[in-house]
């Protein structure tokens, strides 16, 4: 049976793959490919964050009572730190500016890599455990949002 952890980790891998294609396009000076892949990377990353903030984190907080200080609060804070960088990446991708895209990608990865590790090693397993038998219903909602 698929867990929230496995589904969200698979989404991380898929998003990372798109991000790698965007960076490769930036390296190659392929502006149109950068625009397409960079935009898709940002769209998918933003959707992933929305799934967490609109569905997963509220469900976790409701079940555990950890609202002000807990893993979901930390994850939200890191999502906020990413927002201006994502906006800069969007501008660079739309302009086909490979150098700017690479700079902003490095800044994002400084936050995103440890963030994803914390989610995969702590947040998602805690979420699966907290949700118990209701995890599958929540996962179905997440999957519906992914469409």
mmCIF file of N, CA and C in Angstrom:
data_model
loop_
_atom_site.group_PDB
_atom_site.id
_atom_site.type_symbol
_atom_site.label_atom_id
_atom_site.label_comp_id
_atom_site.label_asym_id
_atom_site.label_seq_id
_atom_site.Cartn_x
_atom_site.Cartn_y
_atom_site.Cartn_z
ATOM 1 N N UNK A 1 0.849 -1.183 0.000
ATOM 2 C CA UNK A 1 0.000 0.000 0.000
ATOM 3 C C UNK A 1 0.896 1.249 0.000
ATOM 4 N N UNK A 2 0.605 2.145 -0.893
ATOM 5 C CA UNK A 2 1.392 3.375 -1.008
ATOM 6 C C UNK A 2 1.149 4.280 0.201
ATOM 7 N N UNK A 3 2.224 4.868 0.685
ATOM 8 C CA UNK A 3 2.127 5.772 1.828
ATOM 9 C C UNK A 3 2.254 7.220 1.358
ATOM 10 N N UNK A 4 1.900 8.128 2.241
ATOM 11 C CA UNK A 4 2.118 9.548 1.963
ATOM 12 C C UNK A 4 3.607 9.776 1.753
ATOM 13 N N UNK A 5 4.429 9.165 2.594
ATOM 14 C CA UNK A 5 5.880 9.306 2.481
ATOM 15 C C UNK A 5 6.375 8.899 1.101
ATOM 16 N N UNK A 6 5.988 7.721 0.653
ATOM 17 C CA UNK A 6 6.509 7.242 -0.630
ATOM 18 C C UNK A 6 6.006 8.104 -1.782
ATOM 19 N N UNK A 7 4.757 8.511 -1.730
ATOM 20 C CA UNK A 7 4.210 9.346 -2.812
ATOM 21 C C UNK A 7 4.918 10.697 -2.876
ATOM 22 N N UNK A 8 5.085 11.334 -1.741
ATOM 23 C CA UNK A 8 5.707 12.654 -1.727
ATOM 24 C C UNK A 8 7.197 12.568 -2.069
ATOM 25 N N UNK A 9 7.856 11.504 -1.653
ATOM 26 C CA UNK A 9 9.261 11.314 -2.023
ATOM 27 C C UNK A 9 9.395 11.103 -3.531
ATOM 28 N N UNK A 10 8.489 10.349 -4.118
ATOM 29 C CA UNK A 10 8.502 10.159 -5.567
ATOM 30 C C UNK A 10 8.288 11.494 -6.282
ATOM 31 N N UNK A 11 7.447 12.340 -5.708
ATOM 32 C CA UNK A 11 7.224 13.660 -6.297
ATOM 33 C C UNK A 11 8.504 14.492 -6.218
ATOM 34 N N UNK A 12 9.232 14.400 -5.111
ATOM 35 C CA UNK A 12 10.531 15.082 -5.005
ATOM 36 C C UNK A 12 11.455 14.645 -6.142
ATOM 37 N N UNK A 13 11.528 13.341 -6.371
ATOM 38 C CA UNK A 13 12.417 12.804 -7.411
ATOM 39 C C UNK A 13 12.002 13.326 -8.786
ATOM 40 N N UNK A 14 10.711 13.316 -9.066
ATOM 41 C CA UNK A 14 10.224 13.802 -10.364
ATOM 42 C C UNK A 14 10.543 15.289 -10.549
ATOM 43 N N UNK A 15 10.304 16.071 -9.522
ATOM 44 C CA UNK A 15 10.571 17.510 -9.587
ATOM 45 C C UNK A 15 12.069 17.753 -9.764
ATOM 46 N N UNK A 16 12.885 17.008 -9.040
ATOM 47 C CA UNK A 16 14.343 17.146 -9.170
ATOM 48 C C UNK A 16 14.789 16.855 -10.602
ATOM 49 N N UNK A 17 14.206 15.861 -11.229
ATOM 50 C CA UNK A 17 14.560 15.523 -12.605
ATOM 51 C C UNK A 17 14.261 16.666 -13.563
ATOM 52 N N UNK A 18 13.118 17.304 -13.383
ATOM 53 C CA UNK A 18 12.764 18.448 -14.218
ATOM 54 C C UNK A 18 13.744 19.587 -13.960
ATOM 55 N N UNK A 19 14.075 19.793 -12.701
ATOM 56 C CA UNK A 19 15.037 20.839 -12.346
ATOM 57 C C UNK A 19 16.400 20.600 -12.986
ATOM 58 N N UNK A 20 16.821 19.349 -13.017
ATOM 59 C CA UNK A 20 18.109 19.022 -13.639
ATOM 60 C C UNK A 20 18.079 19.323 -15.137
ATOM 61 N N UNK A 21 16.962 19.046 -15.791
ATOM 62 C CA UNK A 21 16.853 19.363 -17.225
ATOM 63 C C UNK A 21 16.896 20.871 -17.455
ATOM 64 N N UNK A 22 16.285 21.636 -16.561
ATOM 65 C CA UNK A 22 16.306 23.093 -16.693
ATOM 66 C C UNK A 22 17.720 23.628 -16.525
ATOM 67 N N UNK A 23 18.451 23.107 -15.547
ATOM 68 C CA UNK A 23 19.829 23.551 -15.328
ATOM 69 C C UNK A 23 20.705 23.164 -16.516
ATOM 70 N N UNK A 24 20.497 21.966 -17.055
ATOM 71 C CA UNK A 24 21.267 21.548 -18.235
ATOM 72 C C UNK A 24 20.992 22.489 -19.407
ATOM 73 N N UNK A 25 19.749 22.907 -19.564
ATOM 74 C CA UNK A 25 19.411 23.851 -20.629
ATOM 75 C C UNK A 25 20.078 25.198 -20.380
ATOM 76 N N UNK A 26 20.106 25.622 -19.122
ATOM 77 C CA UNK A 26 20.777 26.883 -18.778
ATOM 78 C C UNK A 26 22.269 26.783 -19.102
ATOM 79 N N UNK A 27 22.875 25.640 -18.775
ATOM 80 C CA UNK A 27 24.297 25.408 -19.069
ATOM 81 C C UNK A 27 24.566 25.478 -20.568
ATOM 82 N N UNK A 28 23.640 24.931 -21.345
ATOM 83 C CA UNK A 28 23.825 24.838 -22.794
ATOM 84 C C UNK A 28 23.417 26.111 -23.529
ATOM 85 N N UNK A 29 22.860 27.068 -22.816
ATOM 86 C CA UNK A 29 22.396 28.290 -23.464
ATOM 87 C C UNK A 29 21.153 28.079 -24.312
ATOM 88 N N UNK A 30 20.390 27.046 -23.978
ATOM 89 C CA UNK A 30 19.174 26.714 -24.726
ATOM 90 C C UNK A 30 17.979 27.441 -24.101
ATOM 91 N N UNK A 31 17.781 28.688 -24.508
ATOM 92 C CA UNK A 31 16.775 29.550 -23.887
ATOM 93 C C UNK A 31 15.366 29.011 -23.921
ATOM 94 N N UNK A 32 14.940 28.449 -25.060
ATOM 95 C CA UNK A 32 13.561 27.942 -25.149
ATOM 96 C C UNK A 32 13.357 26.724 -24.253
ATOM 97 N N UNK A 33 14.355 25.853 -24.222
ATOM 98 C CA UNK A 33 14.259 24.671 -23.366
ATOM 99 C C UNK A 33 14.282 25.105 -21.903
ATOM 100 N N UNK A 34 15.137 26.059 -21.581
ATOM 101 C CA UNK A 34 15.182 26.588 -20.214
ATOM 102 C C UNK A 34 13.828 27.169 -19.833
ATOM 103 N N UNK A 35 13.248 27.923 -20.727
ATOM 104 C CA UNK A 35 11.936 28.514 -20.429
ATOM 105 C C UNK A 35 10.907 27.423 -20.139
ATOM 106 N N UNK A 36 10.870 26.396 -20.994
ATOM 107 C CA UNK A 36 9.887 25.314 -20.822
ATOM 108 C C UNK A 36 10.166 24.506 -19.560
ATOM 109 N N UNK A 37 11.398 24.014 -19.415
ATOM 110 C CA UNK A 37 11.721 23.146 -18.285
ATOM 111 C C UNK A 37 11.752 23.923 -16.969
ATOM 112 N N UNK A 38 12.271 25.141 -17.001
ATOM 113 C CA UNK A 38 12.293 25.958 -15.795
ATOM 114 C C UNK A 38 10.893 26.276 -15.304
ATOM 115 N N UNK A 39 10.020 26.614 -16.248
ATOM 116 C CA UNK A 39 8.628 26.904 -15.870
ATOM 117 C C UNK A 39 7.930 25.671 -15.322
ATOM 118 N N UNK A 40 8.201 24.513 -15.942
ATOM 119 C CA UNK A 40 7.581 23.272 -15.461
ATOM 120 C C UNK A 40 8.116 22.905 -14.074
ATOM 121 N N UNK A 41 9.408 23.071 -13.858
ATOM 122 C CA UNK A 41 9.989 22.820 -12.533
ATOM 123 C C UNK A 41 9.293 23.678 -11.484
ATOM 124 N N UNK A 42 9.156 24.961 -11.764
ATOM 125 C CA UNK A 42 8.549 25.870 -10.795
ATOM 126 C C UNK A 42 7.075 25.555 -10.571
ATOM 127 N N UNK A 43 6.366 25.203 -11.635
ATOM 128 C CA UNK A 43 4.948 24.844 -11.508
ATOM 129 C C UNK A 43 4.800 23.620 -10.610
ATOM 130 N N UNK A 44 5.615 22.607 -10.859
ATOM 131 C CA UNK A 44 5.520 21.378 -10.071
ATOM 132 C C UNK A 44 5.951 21.590 -8.624
ATOM 133 N N UNK A 45 6.995 22.374 -8.406
ATOM 134 C CA UNK A 45 7.441 22.638 -7.036
ATOM 135 C C UNK A 45 6.372 23.416 -6.275
ATOM 136 N N UNK A 46 5.790 24.405 -6.915
ATOM 137 C CA UNK A 46 4.726 25.177 -6.253
ATOM 138 C C UNK A 46 3.514 24.300 -5.942
ATOM 139 N N UNK A 47 3.167 23.404 -6.856
ATOM 140 C CA UNK A 47 2.036 22.497 -6.609
ATOM 141 C C UNK A 47 2.362 21.587 -5.430
ATOM 142 N N UNK A 48 3.583 21.100 -5.362
ATOM 143 C CA UNK A 48 4.013 20.243 -4.259
ATOM 144 C C UNK A 48 3.872 20.992 -2.923
ATOM 145 N N UNK A 49 4.329 22.223 -2.898
ATOM 146 C CA UNK A 49 4.210 23.045 -1.687
ATOM 147 C C UNK A 49 2.739 23.255 -1.330
ATOM 148 N N UNK A 50 1.897 23.500 -2.317
ATOM 149 C CA UNK A 50 0.455 23.672 -2.055
ATOM 150 C C UNK A 50 -0.155 22.404 -1.463
ATOM 151 N N UNK A 51 0.231 21.243 -1.968
ATOM 152 C CA UNK A 51 -0.300 19.988 -1.416
ATOM 153 C C UNK A 51 0.057 19.879 0.060
ATOM 154 N N UNK A 52 1.283 20.262 0.379
ATOM 155 C CA UNK A 52 1.706 20.198 1.778
ATOM 156 C C UNK A 52 0.959 21.216 2.630
ATOM 157 N N UNK A 53 0.935 22.460 2.170
ATOM 158 C CA UNK A 53 0.380 23.530 2.999
ATOM 159 C C UNK A 53 -1.145 23.510 3.073
ATOM 160 N N UNK A 54 -1.810 23.038 2.033
ATOM 161 C CA UNK A 54 -3.275 23.033 2.037
ATOM 162 C C UNK A 54 -3.871 21.743 2.597
ATOM 163 N N UNK A 55 -3.152 20.633 2.463
ATOM 164 C CA UNK A 55 -3.710 19.350 2.890
ATOM 165 C C UNK A 55 -2.894 18.654 3.985
ATOM 166 N N UNK A 56 -1.629 18.414 3.698
ATOM 167 C CA UNK A 56 -0.846 17.561 4.591
ATOM 168 C C UNK A 56 -0.549 18.214 5.935
ATOM 169 N N UNK A 57 -0.031 19.425 5.909
ATOM 170 C CA UNK A 57 0.326 20.068 7.178
ATOM 171 C C UNK A 57 -0.896 20.336 8.055
ATOM 172 N N UNK A 58 -1.996 20.846 7.500
ATOM 173 C CA UNK A 58 -3.173 21.034 8.363
ATOM 174 C C UNK A 58 -3.677 19.714 8.962
ATOM 175 N N UNK A 59 -3.648 18.643 8.194
ATOM 176 C CA UNK A 59 -4.097 17.352 8.728
ATOM 177 C C UNK A 59 -3.179 16.897 9.856
ATOM 178 N N UNK A 60 -1.875 17.058 9.657
ATOM 179 C CA UNK A 60 -0.902 16.693 10.694
ATOM 180 C C UNK A 60 -1.143 17.512 11.957
ATOM 181 N N UNK A 61 -1.311 18.800 11.795
ATOM 182 C CA UNK A 61 -1.495 19.690 12.944
ATOM 183 C C UNK A 61 -2.786 19.381 13.689
ATOM 184 N N UNK A 62 -3.822 19.064 12.950
ATOM 185 C CA UNK A 62 -5.093 18.730 13.590
ATOM 186 C C UNK A 62 -4.955 17.450 14.416
ATOM 187 N N UNK A 63 -4.231 16.470 13.871
ATOM 188 C CA UNK A 63 -4.083 15.196 14.567
ATOM 189 C C UNK A 63 -3.138 15.274 15.766
ATOM 190 N N UNK A 64 -2.102 16.117 15.672
ATOM 191 C CA UNK A 64 -1.071 16.131 16.713
ATOM 192 C C UNK A 64 -1.176 17.314 17.661
ATOM 193 N N UNK A 65 -1.864 18.377 17.223
ATOM 194 C CA UNK A 65 -1.923 19.588 18.022
ATOM 195 C C UNK A 65 -0.678 20.447 17.894
ATOM 196 N N UNK A 66 0.285 20.023 17.093
ATOM 197 C CA UNK A 66 1.519 20.796 16.887
ATOM 198 C C UNK A 66 1.266 21.854 15.810
ATOM 199 N N UNK A 67 0.906 23.042 16.259
ATOM 200 C CA UNK A 67 0.583 24.087 15.289
ATOM 201 C C UNK A 67 1.597 25.225 15.277
ATOM 202 N N UNK A 68 2.014 25.675 16.417
ATOM 203 C CA UNK A 68 2.897 26.838 16.489
ATOM 204 C C UNK A 68 4.370 26.470 16.337
ATOM 205 N N UNK A 69 4.765 25.399 16.954
ATOM 206 C CA UNK A 69 6.165 24.974 16.912
ATOM 207 C C UNK A 69 6.187 23.474 16.685
ATOM 208 N N UNK A 70 6.558 23.096 15.538
ATOM 209 C CA UNK A 70 6.635 21.685 15.187
ATOM 210 C C UNK A 70 7.204 21.570 13.797
ATOM 211 N N UNK A 71 7.273 20.358 13.295
ATOM 212 C CA UNK A 71 7.900 20.174 11.991
ATOM 213 C C UNK A 71 7.169 20.894 10.862
ATOM 214 N N UNK A 72 5.861 20.932 10.902
ATOM 215 C CA UNK A 72 5.134 21.603 9.813
ATOM 216 C C UNK A 72 5.361 23.114 9.857
ATOM 217 N N UNK A 73 5.487 23.680 11.036
ATOM 218 C CA UNK A 73 5.770 25.118 11.142
ATOM 219 C C UNK A 73 7.138 25.429 10.539
ATOM 220 N N UNK A 74 8.110 24.575 10.795
ATOM 221 C CA UNK A 74 9.449 24.746 10.229
ATOM 222 C C UNK A 74 9.410 24.618 8.703
ATOM 223 N N UNK A 75 8.657 23.653 8.202
ATOM 224 C CA UNK A 75 8.567 23.460 6.754
ATOM 225 C C UNK A 75 7.925 24.673 6.085
ATOM 226 N N UNK A 76 6.882 25.222 6.713
ATOM 227 C CA UNK A 76 6.235 26.427 6.172
ATOM 228 C C UNK A 76 7.204 27.604 6.121
ATOM 229 N N UNK A 77 7.982 27.753 7.176
ATOM 230 C CA UNK A 77 8.961 28.843 7.224
ATOM 231 C C UNK A 77 9.961 28.712 6.070
ATOM 232 N N UNK A 78 10.400 27.506 5.820
ATOM 233 C CA UNK A 78 11.332 27.289 4.713
ATOM 234 C C UNK A 78 10.664 27.522 3.360
ATOM 235 N N UNK A 79 9.399 27.150 3.239
ATOM 236 C CA UNK A 79 8.668 27.458 2.007
ATOM 237 C C UNK A 79 8.636 28.970 1.764
ATOM 238 N N UNK A 80 8.427 29.728 2.836
ATOM 239 C CA UNK A 80 8.412 31.193 2.720
ATOM 240 C C UNK A 80 9.767 31.719 2.255
ATOM 241 N N UNK A 81 10.835 31.143 2.770
ATOM 242 C CA UNK A 81 12.174 31.563 2.361
ATOM 243 C C UNK A 81 12.418 31.298 0.877
ATOM 244 N N UNK A 82 11.776 30.287 0.338
ATOM 245 C CA UNK A 82 11.954 29.936 -1.073
ATOM 246 C C UNK A 82 11.229 30.881 -2.028
ATOM 247 N N UNK A 83 10.149 31.508 -1.572
ATOM 248 C CA UNK A 83 9.279 32.248 -2.485
ATOM 249 C C UNK A 83 9.983 33.327 -3.308
ATOM 250 N N UNK A 84 10.802 34.212 -2.715
ATOM 251 C CA UNK A 84 11.450 35.221 -3.555
ATOM 252 C C UNK A 84 12.433 34.605 -4.551
ATOM 253 N N UNK A 85 13.049 33.508 -4.174
ATOM 254 C CA UNK A 85 13.976 32.835 -5.087
ATOM 255 C C UNK A 85 13.207 32.231 -6.254
ATOM 256 N N UNK A 86 12.064 31.634 -5.964
ATOM 257 C CA UNK A 86 11.239 31.065 -7.032
ATOM 258 C C UNK A 86 10.793 32.146 -8.010
ATOM 259 N N UNK A 87 10.468 33.304 -7.495
ATOM 260 C CA UNK A 87 10.075 34.417 -8.376
ATOM 261 C C UNK A 87 11.239 34.832 -9.272
ATOM 262 N N UNK A 88 12.433 34.886 -8.709
ATOM 263 C CA UNK A 88 13.617 35.231 -9.504
ATOM 264 C C UNK A 88 13.897 34.159 -10.557
ATOM 265 N N UNK A 89 13.710 32.912 -10.194
ATOM 266 C CA UNK A 89 13.913 31.818 -11.149
ATOM 267 C C UNK A 89 12.914 31.915 -12.285
ATOM 268 N N UNK A 90 11.668 32.264 -11.969
ATOM 269 C CA UNK A 90 10.635 32.391 -12.997
ATOM 270 C C UNK A 90 11.009 33.487 -13.995
ATOM 271 N N UNK A 91 11.492 34.602 -13.482
ATOM 272 C CA UNK A 91 11.904 35.700 -14.347
ATOM 273 C C UNK A 91 13.063 35.271 -15.237
ATOM 274 N N UNK A 92 14.043 34.599 -14.659
ATOM 275 C CA UNK A 92 15.202 34.154 -15.429
ATOM 276 C C UNK A 92 14.811 33.126 -16.487
ATOM 277 N N UNK A 93 13.950 32.188 -16.123
ATOM 278 C CA UNK A 93 13.510 31.169 -17.079
ATOM 279 C C UNK A 93 12.739 31.809 -18.229
ATOM 280 N N UNK A 94 11.826 32.717 -17.903
ATOM 281 C CA UNK A 94 11.023 33.375 -18.938
ATOM 282 C C UNK A 94 11.891 34.170 -19.900
ATOM 283 N N UNK A 95 12.983 34.715 -19.396
ATOM 284 C CA UNK A 95 13.887 35.503 -20.230
ATOM 285 C C UNK A 95 14.930 34.628 -20.924
ATOM 286 N N UNK A 96 14.976 33.349 -20.594
ATOM 287 C CA UNK A 96 15.996 32.469 -21.151
ATOM 288 C C UNK A 96 17.388 32.832 -20.673
ATOM 289 N N UNK A 97 17.468 33.453 -19.499
ATOM 290 C CA UNK A 97 18.748 33.909 -18.933
ATOM 291 C C UNK A 97 19.373 32.780 -18.116
ATOM 292 N N UNK A 98 20.232 32.005 -18.776
ATOM 293 C CA UNK A 98 20.830 30.835 -18.150
ATOM 294 C C UNK A 98 21.674 31.165 -16.928
ATOM 295 N N UNK A 99 22.462 32.252 -17.009
ATOM 296 C CA UNK A 99 23.335 32.612 -15.883
ATOM 297 C C UNK A 99 22.511 32.966 -14.652
ATOM 298 N N UNK A 100 21.474 33.758 -14.835
ATOM 299 C CA UNK A 100 20.624 34.139 -13.705
ATOM 300 C C UNK A 100 19.875 32.920 -13.159
ATOM 301 N N UNK A 101 19.443 32.057 -14.056
ATOM 302 C CA UNK A 101 18.740 30.858 -13.613
ATOM 303 C C UNK A 101 19.658 29.979 -12.765
ATOM 304 N N UNK A 102 20.904 29.825 -13.201
ATOM 305 C CA UNK A 102 21.851 29.016 -12.433
ATOM 306 C C UNK A 102 22.126 29.623 -11.063
ATOM 307 N N UNK A 103 22.312 30.933 -11.002
ATOM 308 C CA UNK A 103 22.557 31.593 -9.710
ATOM 309 C C UNK A 103 21.399 31.368 -8.750
ATOM 310 N N UNK A 104 20.187 31.594 -9.247
ATOM 311 C CA UNK A 104 19.029 31.453 -8.366
ATOM 312 C C UNK A 104 18.778 29.991 -8.003
ATOM 313 N N UNK A 105 19.102 29.084 -8.915
ATOM 314 C CA UNK A 105 18.958 27.657 -8.602
ATOM 315 C C UNK A 105 19.887 27.266 -7.464
ATOM 316 N N UNK A 106 21.117 27.752 -7.492
ATOM 317 C CA UNK A 106 22.050 27.450 -6.397
ATOM 318 C C UNK A 106 21.505 27.969 -5.070
ATOM 319 N N UNK A 107 20.929 29.173 -5.091
ATOM 320 C CA UNK A 107 20.342 29.731 -3.865
ATOM 321 C C UNK A 107 19.169 28.879 -3.384
ATOM 322 N N UNK A 108 18.346 28.430 -4.318
ATOM 323 C CA UNK A 108 17.214 27.577 -3.947
ATOM 324 C C UNK A 108 17.700 26.262 -3.354
ATOM 325 N N UNK A 109 18.682 25.651 -3.987
ATOM 326 C CA UNK A 109 19.157 24.351 -3.520
ATOM 327 C C UNK A 109 19.752 24.413 -2.121
ATOM 328 N N UNK A 110 20.306 25.565 -1.740
ATOM 329 C CA UNK A 110 20.822 25.731 -0.377
ATOM 330 C C UNK A 110 19.715 25.527 0.654
ATOM 331 N N UNK A 111 18.501 25.872 0.286
ATOM 332 C CA UNK A 111 17.344 25.692 1.178
ATOM 333 C C UNK A 111 16.645 24.359 0.887
ATOM 334 N N UNK A 112 16.455 24.058 -0.396
ATOM 335 C CA UNK A 112 15.607 22.938 -0.801
ATOM 336 C C UNK A 112 16.193 21.570 -0.457
ATOM 337 N N UNK A 113 17.489 21.373 -0.626
ATOM 338 C CA UNK A 113 18.070 20.050 -0.369
ATOM 339 C C UNK A 113 17.890 19.644 1.101
ATOM 340 N N UNK A 114 18.312 20.468 2.065
ATOM 341 C CA UNK A 114 18.083 20.053 3.460
ATOM 342 C C UNK A 114 16.591 20.019 3.815
ATOM 343 N N UNK A 115 15.804 20.886 3.204
ATOM 344 C CA UNK A 115 14.355 20.897 3.432
ATOM 345 C C UNK A 115 13.745 19.547 3.037
ATOM 346 N N UNK A 116 14.074 19.091 1.827
ATOM 347 C CA UNK A 116 13.526 17.814 1.363
ATOM 348 C C UNK A 116 13.991 16.660 2.238
ATOM 349 N N UNK A 117 15.230 16.709 2.700
ATOM 350 C CA UNK A 117 15.726 15.660 3.594
ATOM 351 C C UNK A 117 14.921 15.626 4.888
ATOM 352 N N UNK A 118 14.627 16.779 5.436
ATOM 353 C CA UNK A 118 13.831 16.829 6.681
ATOM 354 C C UNK A 118 12.424 16.293 6.439
ATOM 355 N N UNK A 119 11.849 16.649 5.295
ATOM 356 C CA UNK A 119 10.511 16.129 4.994
ATOM 357 C C UNK A 119 10.536 14.613 4.877
ATOM 358 N N UNK A 120 11.507 14.103 4.131
ATOM 359 C CA UNK A 120 11.553 12.669 3.863
ATOM 360 C C UNK A 120 11.929 11.853 5.099
ATOM 361 N N UNK A 121 12.785 12.390 5.938
ATOM 362 C CA UNK A 121 13.246 11.633 7.102
ATOM 363 C C UNK A 121 12.399 11.857 8.348
ATOM 364 N N UNK A 122 11.692 12.990 8.398
ATOM 365 C CA UNK A 122 10.958 13.308 9.619
ATOM 366 C C UNK A 122 9.482 13.599 9.343
ATOM 367 N N UNK A 123 9.211 14.625 8.546
ATOM 368 C CA UNK A 123 7.837 15.111 8.398
ATOM 369 C C UNK A 123 6.900 14.058 7.823
ATOM 370 N N UNK A 124 7.246 13.483 6.685
ATOM 371 C CA UNK A 124 6.339 12.520 6.060
ATOM 372 C C UNK A 124 6.125 11.267 6.905
ATOM 373 N N UNK A 125 7.185 10.679 7.489
ATOM 374 C CA UNK A 125 6.927 9.522 8.361
ATOM 375 C C UNK A 125 6.041 9.879 9.561
ATOM 376 N N UNK A 126 6.260 11.052 10.140
ATOM 377 C CA UNK A 126 5.413 11.483 11.263
ATOM 378 C C UNK A 126 3.968 11.652 10.796
ATOM 379 N N UNK A 127 3.801 12.146 9.591
ATOM 380 C CA UNK A 127 2.460 12.338 9.029
ATOM 381 C C UNK A 127 1.767 10.997 8.822
ATOM 382 N N UNK A 128 2.478 10.040 8.218
ATOM 383 C CA UNK A 128 1.899 8.701 8.031
ATOM 384 C C UNK A 128 1.453 8.114 9.367
ATOM 385 N N UNK A 129 2.318 8.240 10.373
ATOM 386 C CA UNK A 129 1.996 7.678 11.679
ATOM 387 C C UNK A 129 0.816 8.405 12.327
ATOM 388 N N UNK A 130 0.823 9.724 12.257
ATOM 389 C CA UNK A 130 -0.249 10.501 12.895
ATOM 390 C C UNK A 130 -1.601 10.236 12.238
ATOM 391 N N UNK A 131 -1.608 10.040 10.927
ATOM 392 C CA UNK A 131 -2.876 9.862 10.225
ATOM 393 C C UNK A 131 -3.444 8.462 10.386
ATOM 394 N N UNK A 132 -2.590 7.482 10.636
ATOM 395 C CA UNK A 132 -3.077 6.125 10.848
ATOM 396 C C UNK A 132 -3.949 5.645 9.703
ATOM 397 N N UNK A 133 -5.135 5.139 10.045
ATOM 398 C CA UNK A 133 -6.031 4.575 9.031
ATOM 399 C C UNK A 133 -6.577 5.635 8.078
ATOM 400 N N UNK A 134 -6.488 6.889 8.449
ATOM 401 C CA UNK A 134 -6.974 7.963 7.584
ATOM 402 C C UNK A 134 -5.939 8.427 6.562
ATOM 403 N N UNK A 135 -4.743 7.846 6.599
ATOM 404 C CA UNK A 135 -3.669 8.250 5.689
ATOM 405 C C UNK A 135 -4.055 8.031 4.226
ATOM 406 N N UNK A 136 -4.736 6.940 3.937
ATOM 407 C CA UNK A 136 -5.089 6.653 2.540
ATOM 408 C C UNK A 136 -6.099 7.659 1.987
ATOM 409 N N UNK A 137 -7.038 8.086 2.816
ATOM 410 C CA UNK A 137 -7.996 9.096 2.369
ATOM 411 C C UNK A 137 -7.304 10.425 2.115
ATOM 412 N N UNK A 138 -6.363 10.780 2.973
ATOM 413 C CA UNK A 138 -5.610 12.008 2.779
ATOM 414 C C UNK A 138 -4.747 11.916 1.522
ATOM 415 N N UNK A 139 -4.117 10.782 1.317
ATOM 416 C CA UNK A 139 -3.308 10.570 0.116
ATOM 417 C C UNK A 139 -4.163 10.696 -1.138
ATOM 418 N N UNK A 140 -5.373 10.205 -1.104
ATOM 419 C CA UNK A 140 -6.264 10.342 -2.258
ATOM 420 C C UNK A 140 -6.551 11.811 -2.554
ATOM 421 N N UNK A 141 -6.727 12.608 -1.514
ATOM 422 C CA UNK A 141 -6.938 14.053 -1.713
ATOM 423 C C UNK A 141 -5.711 14.710 -2.322
ATOM 424 N N UNK A 142 -4.529 14.298 -1.846
ATOM 425 C CA UNK A 142 -3.272 14.846 -2.383
ATOM 426 C C UNK A 142 -3.159 14.496 -3.866
ATOM 427 N N UNK A 143 -3.435 13.241 -4.205
ATOM 428 C CA UNK A 143 -3.353 12.812 -5.603
ATOM 429 C C UNK A 143 -4.347 13.563 -6.475
ATOM 430 N N UNK A 144 -5.526 13.814 -5.963
ATOM 431 C CA UNK A 144 -6.520 14.567 -6.728
ATOM 432 C C UNK A 144 -6.043 15.998 -6.981
ATOM 433 N N UNK A 145 -5.346 16.555 -6.037
ATOM 434 C CA UNK A 145 -4.814 17.910 -6.191
ATOM 435 C C UNK A 145 -3.690 17.940 -7.211
ATOM 436 N N UNK A 146 -3.000 16.822 -7.364
ATOM 437 C CA UNK A 146 -1.858 16.743 -8.264
ATOM 438 C C UNK A 146 -2.263 16.811 -9.735
ATOM 439 N N UNK A 147 -3.496 16.522 -10.013
ATOM 440 C CA UNK A 147 -3.957 16.463 -11.408
ATOM 441 C C UNK A 147 -4.044 17.851 -12.020
#
